[in-house]
Short mmCIF file of C-alpha atoms and ligand atoms in Angstrom, two decimals:
data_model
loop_
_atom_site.label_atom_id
_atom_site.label_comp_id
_atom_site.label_asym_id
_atom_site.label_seq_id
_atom_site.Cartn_x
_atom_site.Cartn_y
_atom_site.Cartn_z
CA UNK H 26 18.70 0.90 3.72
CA UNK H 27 16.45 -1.92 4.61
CA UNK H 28 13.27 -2.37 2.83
CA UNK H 29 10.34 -3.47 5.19
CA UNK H 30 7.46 -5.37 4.06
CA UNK H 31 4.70 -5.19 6.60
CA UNK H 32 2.41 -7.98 6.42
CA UNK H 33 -1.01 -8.15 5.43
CA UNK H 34 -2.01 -10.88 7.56
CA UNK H 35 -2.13 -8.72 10.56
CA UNK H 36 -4.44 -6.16 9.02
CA UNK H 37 -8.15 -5.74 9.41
CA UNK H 38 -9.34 -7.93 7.10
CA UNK H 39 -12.46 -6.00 7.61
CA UNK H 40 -10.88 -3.33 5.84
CA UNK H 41 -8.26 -4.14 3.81
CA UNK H 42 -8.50 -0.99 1.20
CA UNK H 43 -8.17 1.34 4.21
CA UNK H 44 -4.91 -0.58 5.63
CA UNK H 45 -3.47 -0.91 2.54
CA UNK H 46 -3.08 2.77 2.08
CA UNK H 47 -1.88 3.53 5.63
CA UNK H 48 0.94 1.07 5.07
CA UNK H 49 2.26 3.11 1.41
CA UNK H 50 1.47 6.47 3.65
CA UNK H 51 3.43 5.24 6.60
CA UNK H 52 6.50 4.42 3.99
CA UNK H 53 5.98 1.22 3.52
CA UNK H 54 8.16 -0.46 0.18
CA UNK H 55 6.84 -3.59 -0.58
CA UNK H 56 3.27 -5.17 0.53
CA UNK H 57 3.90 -8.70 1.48
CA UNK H 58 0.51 -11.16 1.22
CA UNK H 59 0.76 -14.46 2.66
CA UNK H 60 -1.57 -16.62 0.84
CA UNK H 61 -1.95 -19.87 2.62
CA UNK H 62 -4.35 -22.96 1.72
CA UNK H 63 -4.82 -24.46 4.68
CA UNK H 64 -2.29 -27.69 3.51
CA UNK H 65 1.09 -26.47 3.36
CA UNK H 66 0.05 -24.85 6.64
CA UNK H 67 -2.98 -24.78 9.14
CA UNK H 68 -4.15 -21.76 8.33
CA UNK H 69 -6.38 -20.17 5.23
CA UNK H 70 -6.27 -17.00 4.07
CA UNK H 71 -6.84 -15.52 0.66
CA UNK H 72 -5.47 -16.52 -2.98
CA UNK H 73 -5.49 -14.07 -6.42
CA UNK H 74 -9.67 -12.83 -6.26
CA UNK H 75 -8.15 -10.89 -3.11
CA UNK H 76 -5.33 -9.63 -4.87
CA UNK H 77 -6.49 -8.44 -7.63
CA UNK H 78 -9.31 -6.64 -6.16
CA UNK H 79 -5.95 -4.91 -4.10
CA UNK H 80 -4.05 -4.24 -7.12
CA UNK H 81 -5.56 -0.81 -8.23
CA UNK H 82 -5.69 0.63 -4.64
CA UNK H 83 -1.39 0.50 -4.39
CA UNK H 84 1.18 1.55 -6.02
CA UNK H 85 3.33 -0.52 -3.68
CA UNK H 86 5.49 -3.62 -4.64
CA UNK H 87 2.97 -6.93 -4.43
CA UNK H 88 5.47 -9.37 -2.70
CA UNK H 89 3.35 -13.10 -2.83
CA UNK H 90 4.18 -15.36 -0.65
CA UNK H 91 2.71 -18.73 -1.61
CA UNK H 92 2.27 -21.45 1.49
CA UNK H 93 0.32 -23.79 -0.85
CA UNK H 94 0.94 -27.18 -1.83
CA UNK H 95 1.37 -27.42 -5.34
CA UNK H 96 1.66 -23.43 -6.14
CA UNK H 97 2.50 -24.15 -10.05
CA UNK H 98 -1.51 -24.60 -9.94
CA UNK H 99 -1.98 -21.35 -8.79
CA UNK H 100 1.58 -18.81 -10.49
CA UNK H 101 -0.63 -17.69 -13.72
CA UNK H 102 -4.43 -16.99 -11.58
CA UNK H 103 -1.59 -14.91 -9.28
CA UNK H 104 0.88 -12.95 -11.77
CA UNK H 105 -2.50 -12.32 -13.56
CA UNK H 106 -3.89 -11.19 -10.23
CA UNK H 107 -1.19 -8.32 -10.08
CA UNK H 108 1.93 -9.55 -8.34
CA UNK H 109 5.05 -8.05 -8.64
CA UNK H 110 6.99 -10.97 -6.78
CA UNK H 111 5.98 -14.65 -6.33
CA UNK H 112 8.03 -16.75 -3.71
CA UNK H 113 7.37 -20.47 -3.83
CA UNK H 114 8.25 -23.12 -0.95
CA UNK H 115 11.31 -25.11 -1.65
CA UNK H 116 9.11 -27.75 0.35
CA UNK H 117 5.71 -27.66 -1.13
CA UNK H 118 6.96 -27.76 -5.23
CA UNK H 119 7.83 -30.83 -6.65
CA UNK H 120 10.27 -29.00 -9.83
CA UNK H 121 11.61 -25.64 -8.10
CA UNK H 122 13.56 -25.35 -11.02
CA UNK H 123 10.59 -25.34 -13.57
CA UNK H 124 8.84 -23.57 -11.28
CA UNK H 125 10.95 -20.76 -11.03
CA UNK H 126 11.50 -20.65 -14.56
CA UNK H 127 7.52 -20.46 -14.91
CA UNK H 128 7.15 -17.13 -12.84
CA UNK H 129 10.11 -15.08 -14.89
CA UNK H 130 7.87 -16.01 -17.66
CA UNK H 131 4.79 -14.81 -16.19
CA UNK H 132 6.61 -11.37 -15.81
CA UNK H 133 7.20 -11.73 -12.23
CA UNK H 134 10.04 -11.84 -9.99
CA UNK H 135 11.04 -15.43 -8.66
CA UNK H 136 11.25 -16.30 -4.97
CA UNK H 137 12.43 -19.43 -3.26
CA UNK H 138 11.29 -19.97 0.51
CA UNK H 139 12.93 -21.99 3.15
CA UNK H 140 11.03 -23.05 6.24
CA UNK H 141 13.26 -23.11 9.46
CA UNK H 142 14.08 -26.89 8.93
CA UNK H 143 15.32 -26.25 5.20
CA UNK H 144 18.84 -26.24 4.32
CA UNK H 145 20.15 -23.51 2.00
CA UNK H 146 21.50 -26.47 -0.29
CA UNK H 147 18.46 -25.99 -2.10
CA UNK H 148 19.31 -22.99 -3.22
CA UNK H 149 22.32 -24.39 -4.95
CA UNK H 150 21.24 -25.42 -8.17
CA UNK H 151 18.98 -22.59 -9.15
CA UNK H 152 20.67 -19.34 -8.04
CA UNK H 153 20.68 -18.41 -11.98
CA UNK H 154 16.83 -17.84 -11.81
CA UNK H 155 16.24 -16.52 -8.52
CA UNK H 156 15.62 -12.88 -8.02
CA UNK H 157 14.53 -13.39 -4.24
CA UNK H 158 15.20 -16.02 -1.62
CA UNK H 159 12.85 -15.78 1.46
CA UNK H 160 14.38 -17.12 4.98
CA UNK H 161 11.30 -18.08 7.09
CA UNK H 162 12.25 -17.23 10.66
CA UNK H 163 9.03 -18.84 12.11
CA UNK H 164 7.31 -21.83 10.90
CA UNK H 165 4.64 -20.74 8.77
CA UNK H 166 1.35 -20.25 9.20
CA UNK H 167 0.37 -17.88 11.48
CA UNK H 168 1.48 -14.06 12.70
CA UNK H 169 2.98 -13.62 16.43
CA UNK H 170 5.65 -15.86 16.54
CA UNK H 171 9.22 -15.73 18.39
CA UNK H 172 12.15 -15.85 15.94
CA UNK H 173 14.15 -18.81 15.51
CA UNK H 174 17.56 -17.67 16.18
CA UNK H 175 19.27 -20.59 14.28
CA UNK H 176 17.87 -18.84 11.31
CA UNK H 177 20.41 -15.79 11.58
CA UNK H 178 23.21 -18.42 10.76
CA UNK H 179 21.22 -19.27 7.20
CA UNK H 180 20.73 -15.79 6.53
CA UNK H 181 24.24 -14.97 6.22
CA UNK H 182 25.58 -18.07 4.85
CA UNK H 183 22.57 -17.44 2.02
CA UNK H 184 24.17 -13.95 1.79
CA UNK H 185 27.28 -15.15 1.14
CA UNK H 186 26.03 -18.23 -1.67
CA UNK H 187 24.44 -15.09 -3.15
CA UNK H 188 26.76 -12.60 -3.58
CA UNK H 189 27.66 -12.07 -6.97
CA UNK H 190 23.90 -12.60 -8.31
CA UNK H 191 21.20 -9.56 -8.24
CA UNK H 192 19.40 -11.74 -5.35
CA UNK H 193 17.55 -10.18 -2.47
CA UNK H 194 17.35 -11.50 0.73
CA UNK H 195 14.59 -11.10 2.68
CA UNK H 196 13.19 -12.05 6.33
CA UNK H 197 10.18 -13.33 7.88
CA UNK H 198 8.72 -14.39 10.65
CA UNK H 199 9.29 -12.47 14.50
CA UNK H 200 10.83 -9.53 13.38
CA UNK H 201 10.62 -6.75 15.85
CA UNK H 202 13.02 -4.01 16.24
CA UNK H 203 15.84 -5.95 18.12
CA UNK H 204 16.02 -9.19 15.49
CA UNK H 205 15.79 -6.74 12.59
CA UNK H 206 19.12 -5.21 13.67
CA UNK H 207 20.36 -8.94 13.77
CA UNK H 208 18.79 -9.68 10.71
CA UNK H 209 20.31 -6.30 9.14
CA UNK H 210 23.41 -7.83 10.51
CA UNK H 211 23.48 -10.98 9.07
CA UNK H 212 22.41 -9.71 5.28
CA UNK H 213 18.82 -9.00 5.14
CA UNK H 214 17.25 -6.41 2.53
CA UNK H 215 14.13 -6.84 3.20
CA UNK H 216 12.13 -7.59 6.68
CA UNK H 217 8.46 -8.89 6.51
CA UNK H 218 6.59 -7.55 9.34
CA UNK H 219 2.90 -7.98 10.93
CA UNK H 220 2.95 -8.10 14.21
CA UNK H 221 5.87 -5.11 14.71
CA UNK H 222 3.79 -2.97 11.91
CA UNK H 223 0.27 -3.12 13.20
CA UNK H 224 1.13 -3.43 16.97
CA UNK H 225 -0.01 0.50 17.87
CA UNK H 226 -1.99 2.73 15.36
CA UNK H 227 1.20 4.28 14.35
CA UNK H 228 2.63 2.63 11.39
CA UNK H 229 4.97 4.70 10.16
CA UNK H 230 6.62 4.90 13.90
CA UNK H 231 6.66 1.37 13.72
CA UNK H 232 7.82 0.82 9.85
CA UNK H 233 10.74 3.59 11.03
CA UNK H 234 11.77 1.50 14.12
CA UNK H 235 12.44 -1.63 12.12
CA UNK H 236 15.02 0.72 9.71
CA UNK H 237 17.10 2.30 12.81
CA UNK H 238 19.47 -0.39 14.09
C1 DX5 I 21 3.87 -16.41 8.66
C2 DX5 I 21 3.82 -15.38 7.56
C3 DX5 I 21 4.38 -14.08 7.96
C4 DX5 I 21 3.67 -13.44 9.13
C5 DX5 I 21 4.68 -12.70 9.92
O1 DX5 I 21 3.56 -17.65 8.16
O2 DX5 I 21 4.55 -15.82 6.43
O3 DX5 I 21 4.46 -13.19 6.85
O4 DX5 I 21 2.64 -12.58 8.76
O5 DX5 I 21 4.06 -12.22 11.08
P1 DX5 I 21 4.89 -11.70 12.33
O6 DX5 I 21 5.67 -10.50 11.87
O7 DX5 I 21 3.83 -11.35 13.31
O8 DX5 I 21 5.79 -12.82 12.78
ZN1 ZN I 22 5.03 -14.39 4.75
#
């Protein structure tokens, strides 16, 4: 089945320790933070003080998703932090393959993410130390966006360059109920989620709508 990673980004950052333990009761399997510096995209957010202040209130998966320019400055302040995955932009690091390398070594699992524009080529060269490769379906930045259809076409020609390797494929950006069932259908395991998640005050109705297509 699908694994869904609601997004913290469209929480109440007001009360994060409160969300945070909705999301795991509402069945939740992964907690996906989008830390962004305000470079790589137009947006701030939070970085590894926020995380790690998290860490002891889930048992969830941490799934970090780094839109920061230069994140080999930041992999050891966020593995330390508590992550359990930490997804780099093929666009915003200089050596992916270093950088990759860097993460398994930290004791996390390595990501790769591709903004909308980004060929899957990328990919090519590293597959042998990727454990996750994250298909943005929105330019990043910001929650709320419509889904990029041209994206579905990457996802499953990334499933197929994958197959073979223990690689998960995950989703994010515009996924509601309708493109998670294309998503599903194309190869995703896992879906990010804020706006879908924290639309109504029922989470779990909303986690469970993303898994029936
Ligand atoms: C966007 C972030 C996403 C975002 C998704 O830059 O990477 O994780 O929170 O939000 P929705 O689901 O609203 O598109
Ligand atoms: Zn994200």
């Amino acid at each position: 089945m699908v694994k869904i990673a609601p997004s913290l980004l469209s929480a109440d950052f007001g009360n994060l320790e409160e969300e945070i333990r909705r999301l795991e009761a509402a069945g939740a399997d992964l907690l996906h933070l989008d830390v962004m510096d305000g470079v790589f995209v137009p947006n701030l957010t939070f970085g590894a003080p926020v995380i790690k202040e998290l860490r002891p209130r889930s048992q969830l998966v941490f799934d970090a998703h780094l839109m920061v320019t230069n994140p080999e400055k930041m992999l050891s302040a966020i593995a330390a932090a508590g992550a359990d995955i930490i997804t780099v932009h093929a666009e915003a690091v200089t050596h992916l393959d270093k950088a990759l390398d860097e993460i398994r070594s930290l004791g996390c699992r390595a990501g790769v993410s591709l903004n909308p524009a980004t060929p899957e080529s990328v990919l090519e060269y590293v597959l042998d130390k990727l454990d996750l490769v994250l298909v943005m379906s929105v330019n990043p930045g910001f929650g709320g966006q419509s889904f990029i259809d041209s994206q579905l076409e990457k996802i499953a020609r990334i499933k197929e360059m994958i197959s073979g390797y223990d690689i998960e494929l995950e989703v994010d950006g515009g996924i509601n109920p309708e493109t998670a069932a294309e998503c599903i259908k194309a190869g995703a395991d896992i879906l990010v989620a804020g706006t879908a998640v924290f639309s109504t005050d029922d989470y779990a109705a909303n986690i469970k709508a993303l898994r029936q297509n």
